[in-house]
Every structure is written in structure tokens, then in C-alpha cells.
Amino acid sequence: AVSQNLKGLFIGAGFFSRNHLHAWAEVEGAEIAAICDRDPQRAEAAAKEYGIAEWGTDAAMLQSGRFDFVDICTTMETHEALIALAVQAGVPVIVQKPMAPDLATCLRIEAQARAAGVPVMLHENFRFQKIFRRLREILSSGEIGEVTFGRLNWRNDIDVYTNQPYLIETKRFMIMDVGIHMLDLARYLLGDASEVSCFNQSVKEGIAGEDAATMLLRHDNKAVSVVDVSYASHKSPNLFPQTLGEIEGRLGTVEILEGQVLRIHTAAGRRDEVLAADGRSWTSEPWTQIQDSVPRTQQHFIDCLRSGRDFETSAGDSLKTYALAEAAYCSAATGRTVAIAELV
Ligand code: NAD
Ligand code: 89Y
């Protein structure tokens, strides 16, 4: 018999929260019991809109003993303190990317949670997009053989600054905002990586950080990948939020094409698979591909909590992704290739 729903506290009723909150209504085995935002109007409005019984402004409500998990949907500089509260209370955490602004903070967060035995998962939703679940399946089937090369790119000119104005002032901007999704995907598809080279660019005037980055990774099996991200790429139609590219193996290639298409080339020929995201009443273009991945990400968190399995993107595993981001910043600053072994 299915036991009672796990009861969650939701923290951070800002721009992206509506996707989490709609998604929680679809997740089996869990529900949001209370919502917290330091802005009382936001907390109250979200509680009303999503039918959440309780709202508050102080994240210390986490320590009431009534919650089985916490979903933290605030920006990165607040994560260490909020996760520390959850760790003190022994409450499992799902936290939005980026984990923290630098690797040193990520290491502290992970060490404290591990020492207390509190599970922490990164809400890293891009790998939960339908197209990347299917691509992982194709690679695992051996159809294109051992992976030798990858290219992942995410270049568009979505007006990110209107919805997420904090990004104008963020010094570590593009690699932390979307680069981190791409680095996670690179590890998901090609395996862990040990060396990074990177050039950063600030194309738009008036922003504090980089809005474009081009990274070159050496993976543990000697595969190479090129990962590039930009918010300053003007094209019509705007490609947001599609990740494009290709993965080459010893026996074939999979292209990731516009329109959520995988084109698989093998000795047997070529075929296309269309992996369109599922639309829902609360999703809308151009966001559907991202929105559709949110319930899948949250369901993974709950399924793992209930079964005791490890999260795919646990804080421990994600340290390898954040080490790549740190290496990319270090490479961009010094002009040399940076080995992960230098940083951890
Ligand atoms: P936001 O600034 O719009 O919302 C954050 C909310 O958290 C604000 O309402 C703020 O008042 C509240 N808050 C901050 N600190 C708090 C605290 N200590 N206690 C209570 N409330 C607090 O931010 P956003 O655009 O919704 O982004 C949130 C996170 O989601 C960011 O890390 C961002 O990178 C990430 N994000 C992820 C995706 C994705 O696809 N995975 C997309 C967009 C944003
Ligand atoms: O912040 C970005 C992210 O993580 O996914 C999409 C986004 O909101 C805008 O590009």
C-alpha cells in the first residue's frame, strides 16, 4: 500500500517557482505543506494560488519537525545558509542550481550534509528533458559505440534580464546560469572530465559577468567535448531553450537538432527520432521543454527518498560538475588548461 505523501516546505516564491509548484501537484508521493519567502506578499500570493495551507517569511520554519523535505528555489548566494538550516533539522533537500557561487562553498555544503547524513539533490533539470533521457538510452545501448567526441551548445538571445534581473549584477554569470546545465549534460552523456580550457566573453554592455563562454573538456575515457553557451546570439527564430550539438562514437553519431530531434547515424543507415516535450495546462512556449523536465526532476527526488536510492545529481556527484565550472573560470582568468586535480 502507498504510504502517506511526504510533506515538503517550499522556499523561494520568485520567478521560477511557479514551475516547481505546478510540478509538485503532479508528483506522486509528495505534497507541499507550507511555503516560505522573505517577501510576505509573495509567500501569501503563492500559498493562495497553489492551495498551500501555510505560509511564512522565516526559513527557520524548516525546523518545526513537520517537514519530510525542503525544496529550495532561491538564488545561489542564499543556498549555503538555507541548506545549513535543513541539515541542522535533518530535513532532506532538493535545491535549485547553481549549488553555490564557487567550488569552496559547494565543498562546504556537501561536507556538512554528508557528515549529518542529510540527503541533498541538485535540481538539475536539463538532463531530465525527454530528449536527453532518450539520448542517454541510445548511448547506453552501445549503438554508436564508445563515445569519442561531443558538442553541446546553447546560444540564443532570450531576454533573460527581465525575468531574472539579478543576473545583470552576477559576476559569475553565464557558466553558473546555463553553463552548469551543459557541464552536467556533458558528464551525463560523455562521463566525468578531468581538464578544462575556457574563453569567456561579455558581449552585452552593462552586465557584471560573462554572457558567453566556450569550454573544451577532456573526459576520463579521453573523449573531448566542446561546450558553448551564450545569451548574445541573435537568430530568428530564437533557439531558446534548445540545446543543440552532437555526440560521436566509434560506430556512429547522434546529432541533436532543432525541433527536439535526434538524428542517429550508424552503419545501418540514418533515422530521426522526435522527442517533443509534453505540454501541460501550465506550460507555454518557448518554455515547454524546460517546464516539462521539472516534474520529472522532482519525481526522481521523491522516488529516491522513498526507495533510499542515490540521486543522479546528489550534492556529492554534482561536486564534479561544479569543479568543471570552477576550472572553467580559472582557465578563463589564467589563459591555461586547468586540471580538476589542481582544485580538489
Ligand atoms: P527569484 O529571485 O525570482 O526568486 C527567489 C525568491 O527567493 C525571491 O522571492 C526571494 O525573496 C526569495 N528568497 C531569497 N532568499 C530567501 C530566504 N533566505 N528565505 C526566504 N525566501 C528567500 O529567483 P528565480 O529566478 O526564481 O531563481 C531561483 C533559482 O532557480 C536560481 O538559482 C536560478 O538559477 C534557478 N533557475 C533555474 C532554472 C532551471 O531551468 N533549472 C530556471 C530559472 C531559474
Ligand atoms: O536561468 C536559466 C536556466 O537555468 O534555465 C533557463 C533560464 O531560466 C533562462 O535561460
Short mmCIF file of C-alpha atoms and ligand atoms in Angstrom, two decimals:
data_model
loop_
_atom_site.label_atom_id
_atom_site.label_comp_id
_atom_site.label_asym_id
_atom_site.label_seq_id
_atom_site.Cartn_x
_atom_site.Cartn_y
_atom_site.Cartn_z
CA ALA A 1 0.00 0.00 0.00
CA VAL A 2 1.21 3.52 -0.77
CA SER A 3 2.06 5.30 2.46
CA GLN A 4 1.19 8.95 3.12
CA ASN A 5 2.54 11.73 0.95
CA LEU A 6 5.87 13.20 2.05
CA LYS A 7 5.26 16.77 3.24
CA GLY A 8 7.52 19.49 1.87
CA LEU A 9 8.40 23.08 2.71
CA PHE A 10 8.95 25.26 -0.37
CA ILE A 11 11.36 28.20 -0.05
CA GLY A 12 11.57 30.98 -2.65
CA ALA A 13 8.37 32.18 -4.37
CA GLY A 14 10.13 34.04 -7.19
CA PHE A 15 10.26 33.81 -10.99
CA PHE A 16 10.91 30.07 -11.46
CA SER A 17 8.84 28.87 -8.50
CA ARG A 18 5.59 28.54 -10.45
CA ASN A 19 7.13 25.69 -12.45
CA HIS A 20 8.12 23.84 -9.27
CA LEU A 21 4.74 24.46 -7.66
CA HIS A 22 2.72 23.28 -10.66
CA ALA A 23 5.06 20.30 -10.90
CA TRP A 24 4.66 19.35 -7.23
CA ALA A 25 0.92 18.98 -7.86
CA GLU A 26 1.81 16.24 -10.40
CA VAL A 27 4.47 14.44 -8.37
CA GLU A 28 3.32 11.15 -6.86
CA GLY A 29 4.05 10.56 -3.19
CA ALA A 30 4.63 14.16 -2.10
CA GLU A 31 2.92 17.48 -1.50
CA ILE A 32 3.91 20.99 -0.49
CA ALA A 33 2.58 21.66 3.03
CA ALA A 34 3.95 25.19 3.51
CA ILE A 35 5.66 27.96 1.54
CA CYS A 36 8.23 30.49 2.68
CA ASP A 37 9.52 33.70 1.12
CA ARG A 38 11.15 36.57 2.94
CA ASP A 39 8.74 38.78 0.99
CA PRO A 40 5.36 38.18 2.74
CA GLN A 41 3.31 39.28 -0.27
CA ARG A 42 4.99 36.70 -2.48
CA ALA A 43 4.59 33.94 0.10
CA GLU A 44 0.92 34.68 0.69
CA ALA A 45 0.08 35.07 -3.00
CA ALA A 46 1.73 31.76 -3.89
CA ALA A 47 0.02 29.98 -0.98
CA LYS A 48 -3.35 31.22 -2.27
CA GLU A 49 -2.64 30.43 -5.92
CA TYR A 50 -1.39 26.91 -5.30
CA GLY A 51 -3.72 26.00 -2.43
CA ILE A 52 -0.93 25.67 0.14
CA ALA A 53 -2.26 25.65 3.71
CA GLU A 54 0.53 27.59 5.43
CA TRP A 55 2.93 30.39 4.55
CA GLY A 56 5.72 32.25 6.35
CA THR A 57 8.71 34.56 5.90
CA ASP A 58 11.35 32.90 8.04
CA ALA A 59 13.12 29.80 6.76
CA ALA A 60 13.56 28.74 10.40
CA MET A 61 10.06 27.24 10.00
CA LEU A 62 12.03 24.39 8.46
CA GLN A 63 12.99 23.35 11.96
CA SER A 64 9.42 22.72 13.15
CA GLY A 65 9.78 18.94 12.78
CA ARG A 66 6.77 18.81 10.43
CA PHE A 67 8.58 18.53 7.09
CA ASP A 68 9.91 15.45 5.28
CA PHE A 69 11.79 17.51 2.69
CA VAL A 70 12.54 21.07 1.60
CA ASP A 71 12.60 22.46 -1.95
CA ILE A 72 14.92 25.49 -2.11
CA CYS A 73 14.20 27.69 -5.15
CA THR A 74 16.24 30.78 -4.26
CA THR A 75 19.34 32.21 -5.95
CA MET A 76 22.75 30.69 -5.35
CA GLU A 77 24.20 33.03 -2.72
CA THR A 78 21.45 32.01 -0.25
CA HIS A 79 21.87 28.24 -0.59
CA GLU A 80 24.62 27.61 1.96
CA ALA A 81 22.68 29.18 4.86
CA LEU A 82 19.37 27.58 3.87
CA ILE A 83 20.89 24.11 3.43
CA ALA A 84 22.63 24.53 6.81
CA LEU A 85 19.19 25.05 8.41
CA ALA A 86 17.91 21.89 6.73
CA VAL A 87 21.00 19.95 7.81
CA GLN A 88 20.51 21.06 11.44
CA ALA A 89 16.88 19.95 11.24
CA GLY A 90 17.74 16.66 9.48
CA VAL A 91 15.42 17.51 6.55
CA PRO A 92 16.35 16.17 3.05
CA VAL A 93 16.93 18.89 0.44
CA ILE A 94 16.31 19.49 -3.24
CA VAL A 95 17.97 22.76 -4.21
CA GLN A 96 17.98 24.68 -7.49
CA LYS A 97 21.17 25.06 -9.48
CA PRO A 98 23.68 26.61 -9.15
CA MET A 99 24.61 24.98 -5.84
CA ALA A 100 26.77 27.98 -4.83
CA PRO A 101 28.88 30.69 -6.49
CA ASP A 102 32.19 28.84 -6.06
CA LEU A 103 33.58 25.36 -5.53
CA ALA A 104 34.82 26.08 -2.00
CA THR A 105 31.23 26.80 -0.88
CA CYS A 106 29.93 23.70 -2.70
CA LEU A 107 32.53 21.58 -0.89
CA ARG A 108 31.44 23.01 2.49
CA ILE A 109 27.76 22.42 1.74
CA GLU A 110 28.37 18.82 0.67
CA ALA A 111 30.68 18.01 3.59
CA GLN A 112 28.21 19.33 6.19
CA ALA A 113 25.28 17.45 4.66
CA ARG A 114 27.29 14.22 4.35
CA ALA A 115 28.55 14.44 7.93
CA ALA A 116 24.95 14.81 9.16
CA GLY A 117 23.64 12.10 6.81
CA VAL A 118 21.17 14.52 5.20
CA PRO A 119 20.49 13.77 1.52
CA VAL A 120 20.88 16.74 -0.85
CA MET A 121 19.93 16.71 -4.54
CA LEU A 122 20.59 19.43 -7.10
CA HIS A 123 17.53 20.39 -9.14
CA GLU A 124 19.46 19.87 -12.40
CA ASN A 125 16.56 19.56 -14.79
CA PHE A 126 18.17 19.70 -18.25
CA ARG A 127 19.28 16.05 -18.05
CA PHE A 128 15.62 15.22 -17.25
CA GLN A 129 14.43 16.65 -20.58
CA LYS A 130 12.88 13.89 -22.70
CA ILE A 131 15.43 14.32 -25.45
CA PHE A 132 18.39 13.75 -23.09
CA ARG A 133 16.79 10.74 -21.32
CA ARG A 134 16.41 9.15 -24.79
CA LEU A 135 19.91 10.15 -25.89
CA ARG A 136 21.38 8.56 -22.73
CA GLU A 137 19.42 5.36 -23.58
CA ILE A 138 20.83 5.31 -27.11
CA LEU A 139 24.39 5.78 -25.84
CA SER A 140 23.95 3.08 -23.17
CA SER A 141 22.61 0.64 -25.77
CA GLY A 142 26.03 0.69 -27.45
CA GLU A 143 24.50 1.60 -30.81
CA ILE A 144 27.16 4.23 -31.61
CA GLY A 145 29.93 2.52 -29.66
CA GLU A 146 32.29 4.17 -27.21
CA VAL A 147 31.83 7.93 -27.16
CA THR A 148 34.80 9.89 -28.58
CA PHE A 149 33.56 13.46 -29.10
CA GLY A 150 30.71 15.72 -28.07
CA ARG A 151 29.49 19.21 -28.84
CA LEU A 152 26.77 20.84 -26.78
CA ASN A 153 25.68 24.37 -27.47
CA TRP A 154 23.06 26.69 -26.10
CA ARG A 155 23.11 30.01 -27.88
CA ASN A 156 20.20 32.43 -28.06
CA ASP A 157 19.21 35.95 -27.11
CA ILE A 158 16.26 35.35 -24.78
CA ASP A 159 15.69 38.47 -22.68
CA VAL A 160 16.76 36.72 -19.51
CA TYR A 161 17.27 40.08 -17.74
CA THR A 162 13.56 40.93 -17.47
CA ASN A 163 12.59 37.69 -15.70
CA GLN A 164 15.85 37.25 -13.79
CA PRO A 165 17.22 40.79 -13.18
CA TYR A 166 19.72 39.53 -10.58
CA LEU A 167 21.77 38.14 -13.49
CA ILE A 168 22.74 41.69 -14.55
CA GLU A 169 24.77 42.01 -11.32
CA THR A 170 26.04 38.42 -11.12
CA LYS A 171 29.83 38.28 -11.54
CA ARG A 172 29.91 34.55 -12.28
CA PHE A 173 27.01 34.70 -14.69
CA MET A 174 26.77 32.55 -17.80
CA ILE A 175 28.79 29.50 -16.74
CA MET A 176 26.85 29.36 -13.48
CA ASP A 177 23.46 30.07 -15.03
CA VAL A 178 23.35 27.83 -18.13
CA GLY A 179 26.94 26.56 -18.40
CA ILE A 180 26.29 24.43 -15.31
CA HIS A 181 23.36 22.70 -17.07
CA MET A 182 25.63 22.00 -20.07
CA LEU A 183 28.51 20.73 -17.92
CA ASP A 184 26.09 18.38 -16.15
CA LEU A 185 24.84 17.19 -19.55
CA ALA A 186 28.42 16.71 -20.76
CA ARG A 187 29.12 14.47 -17.75
CA TYR A 188 25.76 12.67 -18.18
CA LEU A 189 26.46 11.91 -21.84
CA LEU A 190 30.25 11.55 -22.02
CA GLY A 191 31.27 10.74 -18.43
CA ASP A 192 33.42 12.60 -15.94
CA ALA A 193 36.03 15.06 -17.17
CA SER A 194 39.44 15.96 -15.85
CA GLU A 195 40.68 19.03 -17.77
CA VAL A 196 39.05 22.26 -18.93
CA SER A 197 40.02 25.19 -21.15
CA CYS A 198 37.74 28.18 -21.45
CA PHE A 199 37.36 31.60 -23.04
CA ASN A 200 34.71 33.94 -21.64
CA GLN A 201 33.08 36.95 -23.30
CA SER A 202 30.96 39.86 -22.06
CA VAL A 203 29.09 40.88 -25.18
CA LYS A 204 26.14 42.88 -23.84
CA GLU A 205 27.06 46.19 -22.27
CA GLY A 206 26.27 46.91 -18.64
CA ILE A 207 26.44 43.41 -17.17
CA ALA A 208 28.80 42.42 -14.35
CA GLY A 209 29.82 38.99 -15.63
CA GLU A 210 30.28 36.96 -18.81
CA ASP A 211 27.30 36.34 -21.10
CA ALA A 212 29.13 33.84 -23.33
CA ALA A 213 31.62 31.07 -22.65
CA THR A 214 33.35 28.47 -24.81
CA MET A 215 34.70 25.45 -22.94
CA LEU A 216 36.79 22.50 -24.05
CA LEU A 217 36.72 19.37 -21.88
CA ARG A 218 38.87 16.25 -21.75
CA HIS A 219 36.83 13.32 -20.43
CA ASP A 220 38.21 10.40 -18.43
CA ASN A 221 37.96 7.99 -21.41
CA LYS A 222 39.94 10.57 -23.49
CA ALA A 223 36.80 11.78 -25.30
CA VAL A 224 36.78 15.52 -25.99
CA SER A 225 33.79 17.84 -25.82
CA VAL A 226 33.13 21.45 -26.74
CA VAL A 227 30.52 23.17 -24.62
CA ASP A 228 29.43 26.68 -25.52
CA VAL A 229 26.77 28.94 -24.10
CA SER A 230 25.61 32.45 -24.96
CA TYR A 231 22.83 34.91 -24.26
CA ALA A 232 24.13 37.21 -27.01
CA SER A 233 23.42 35.13 -30.13
CA HIS A 234 20.87 36.82 -32.38
CA LYS A 235 18.96 34.45 -34.64
CA SER A 236 15.48 34.14 -35.97
CA PRO A 237 13.73 32.07 -34.85
CA ASN A 238 15.22 32.42 -31.40
CA LEU A 239 16.51 28.95 -30.43
CA PHE A 240 15.73 29.31 -26.68
CA PRO A 241 15.68 26.90 -24.85
CA GLN A 242 17.12 24.25 -27.16
CA THR A 243 20.46 22.57 -26.58
CA LEU A 244 21.95 21.53 -29.92
CA GLY A 245 25.05 19.57 -30.87
CA GLU A 246 26.22 16.04 -31.47
CA ILE A 247 27.78 13.03 -29.84
CA GLU A 248 30.20 10.93 -31.85
CA GLY A 249 31.09 7.33 -31.08
CA ARG A 250 33.40 4.76 -32.64
CA LEU A 251 30.43 3.27 -34.57
CA GLY A 252 28.20 6.26 -35.28
CA THR A 253 26.95 9.72 -34.39
CA VAL A 254 23.85 11.20 -32.80
CA GLU A 255 23.03 14.76 -33.84
CA ILE A 256 20.88 16.89 -31.52
CA LEU A 257 18.94 19.04 -33.96
CA GLU A 258 16.43 21.88 -33.86
CA GLY A 259 12.88 20.84 -33.02
CA GLN A 260 13.95 18.28 -30.36
CA VAL A 261 15.13 15.81 -32.99
CA LEU A 262 17.82 13.18 -32.55
CA ARG A 263 19.37 12.04 -35.86
CA ILE A 264 21.13 8.73 -35.38
CA HIS A 265 23.79 7.72 -37.90
CA THR A 266 25.11 4.12 -37.80
CA ALA A 267 26.47 1.64 -40.33
CA ALA A 268 22.84 0.51 -40.78
CA GLY A 269 21.79 3.96 -42.03
CA ARG A 270 20.19 7.03 -40.58
CA ARG A 271 16.97 7.65 -38.66
CA ASP A 272 15.33 10.57 -36.88
CA GLU A 273 13.58 10.41 -33.54
CA VAL A 274 11.44 13.37 -32.41
CA LEU A 275 11.38 13.78 -28.61
CA ALA A 276 8.99 16.69 -28.21
CA ALA A 277 8.44 17.78 -24.61
CA ASP A 278 5.00 17.12 -23.11
CA GLY A 279 2.89 20.26 -22.84
CA ARG A 280 0.60 20.70 -19.85
CA SER A 281 -2.11 23.19 -18.88
CA TRP A 282 0.53 25.30 -17.08
CA THR A 283 3.30 25.16 -19.69
CA SER A 284 3.74 27.59 -22.57
CA GLU A 285 6.13 28.14 -25.43
CA PRO A 286 9.00 28.76 -25.62
CA TRP A 287 9.44 27.32 -22.10
CA THR A 288 7.75 23.92 -22.54
CA GLN A 289 10.98 21.94 -22.98
CA ILE A 290 12.32 23.27 -19.68
CA GLN A 291 9.00 23.18 -17.82
CA ASP A 292 8.31 19.57 -18.84
CA SER A 293 11.57 18.47 -17.22
CA VAL A 294 10.66 19.90 -13.81
CA PRO A 295 8.07 17.27 -12.68
CA ARG A 296 10.45 14.53 -13.85
CA THR A 297 13.28 16.02 -11.78
CA GLN A 298 11.12 16.37 -8.66
CA GLN A 299 9.67 12.85 -9.11
CA HIS A 300 13.23 11.50 -9.21
CA PHE A 301 13.95 13.24 -5.89
CA ILE A 302 10.85 11.75 -4.23
CA ASP A 303 11.34 8.27 -5.72
CA CYS A 304 14.93 8.20 -4.43
CA LEU A 305 13.92 9.49 -0.99
CA ARG A 306 11.23 6.81 -0.71
CA SER A 307 13.40 3.96 -2.01
CA GLY A 308 16.70 5.02 -0.42
CA ARG A 309 18.41 5.11 -3.85
CA ASP A 310 21.09 7.73 -4.59
CA PHE A 311 20.04 10.81 -6.55
CA GLU A 312 21.58 11.07 -10.01
CA THR A 313 22.55 14.65 -9.18
CA SER A 314 23.34 14.34 -5.48
CA ALA A 315 25.44 17.11 -3.97
CA GLY A 316 28.35 14.64 -3.86
CA ASP A 317 28.08 13.74 -7.53
CA SER A 318 27.47 17.36 -8.52
CA LEU A 319 30.79 18.44 -6.97
CA LYS A 320 32.32 17.00 -10.16
CA THR A 321 30.16 19.36 -12.23
CA TYR A 322 30.96 22.39 -10.04
CA ALA A 323 34.67 21.53 -10.22
CA LEU A 324 34.40 21.82 -14.02
CA ALA A 325 32.75 25.24 -13.68
CA GLU A 326 35.47 26.40 -11.26
CA ALA A 327 38.12 25.09 -13.65
CA ALA A 328 36.47 26.99 -16.50
CA TYR A 329 36.63 30.29 -14.56
CA CYS A 330 40.21 29.55 -13.57
CA SER A 331 41.15 28.80 -17.18
CA ALA A 332 39.41 31.95 -18.45
CA ALA A 333 41.30 34.03 -15.88
CA THR A 334 44.74 32.49 -16.46
CA GLY A 335 44.68 31.54 -20.13
CA ARG A 336 45.72 27.94 -19.48
CA THR A 337 44.17 24.50 -19.34
CA VAL A 338 43.15 23.64 -15.78
CA ALA A 339 43.17 20.10 -14.39
CA ILE A 340 40.45 19.22 -11.87
CA ALA A 341 43.13 17.62 -9.72
CA GLU A 342 44.56 21.12 -9.10
CA LEU A 343 41.29 22.24 -7.48
CA VAL A 344 40.13 19.41 -5.21
P1 NAD B 1 14.00 34.99 -7.83
O1 NAD B 1 14.95 35.97 -7.30
O2 NAD B 1 12.95 35.44 -8.80
O3 NAD B 1 13.22 34.28 -6.63
C1 NAD B 1 13.88 33.90 -5.45
C2 NAD B 1 12.91 34.13 -4.28
O4 NAD B 1 13.53 33.63 -3.10
C3 NAD B 1 12.60 35.60 -4.02
O5 NAD B 1 11.19 35.77 -3.97
C4 NAD B 1 13.25 35.90 -2.66
O6 NAD B 1 12.52 36.82 -1.89
C5 NAD B 1 13.26 34.51 -2.04
N1 NAD B 1 14.31 34.31 -1.03
C6 NAD B 1 15.64 34.53 -1.18
N2 NAD B 1 16.30 34.20 -0.05
C7 NAD B 1 15.37 33.78 0.83
C8 NAD B 1 15.44 33.29 2.16
N3 NAD B 1 16.59 33.22 2.82
N4 NAD B 1 14.30 32.93 2.77
C9 NAD B 1 13.12 33.02 2.12
N5 NAD B 1 12.99 33.46 0.86
C10 NAD B 1 14.11 33.84 0.21
O7 NAD B 1 14.86 33.80 -8.47
P2 NAD B 1 14.44 32.76 -9.62
O8 NAD B 1 14.64 33.41 -10.95
O9 NAD B 1 13.14 32.16 -9.31
O10 NAD B 1 15.63 31.69 -9.49
C11 NAD B 1 15.74 30.87 -8.37
C12 NAD B 1 16.78 29.80 -8.67
O11 NAD B 1 16.29 28.98 -9.74
C13 NAD B 1 18.11 30.37 -9.16
O12 NAD B 1 19.17 29.66 -8.56
C14 NAD B 1 18.10 30.15 -10.67
O13 NAD B 1 19.39 29.91 -11.23
C15 NAD B 1 17.27 28.89 -10.77
N6 NAD B 1 16.60 28.74 -12.06
C16 NAD B 1 16.63 27.52 -12.62
C17 NAD B 1 16.03 27.29 -13.82
C18 NAD B 1 16.08 25.90 -14.40
O14 NAD B 1 15.65 25.65 -15.50
N7 NAD B 1 16.62 24.94 -13.69
C19 NAD B 1 15.37 28.32 -14.49
C20 NAD B 1 15.32 29.58 -13.86
C21 NAD B 1 15.94 29.78 -12.64
O1 89Y B 2 18.29 30.65 -15.73
C1 89Y B 2 18.14 29.84 -16.84
C2 89Y B 2 18.06 28.40 -16.56
O2 89Y B 2 18.66 27.83 -15.67
O3 89Y B 2 17.20 27.79 -17.42
C3 89Y B 2 16.58 28.72 -18.24
C4 89Y B 2 16.86 30.08 -17.62
O4 89Y B 2 15.79 30.46 -16.77
C5 89Y B 2 16.96 31.18 -18.66
O5 89Y B 2 17.87 30.83 -19.64
#
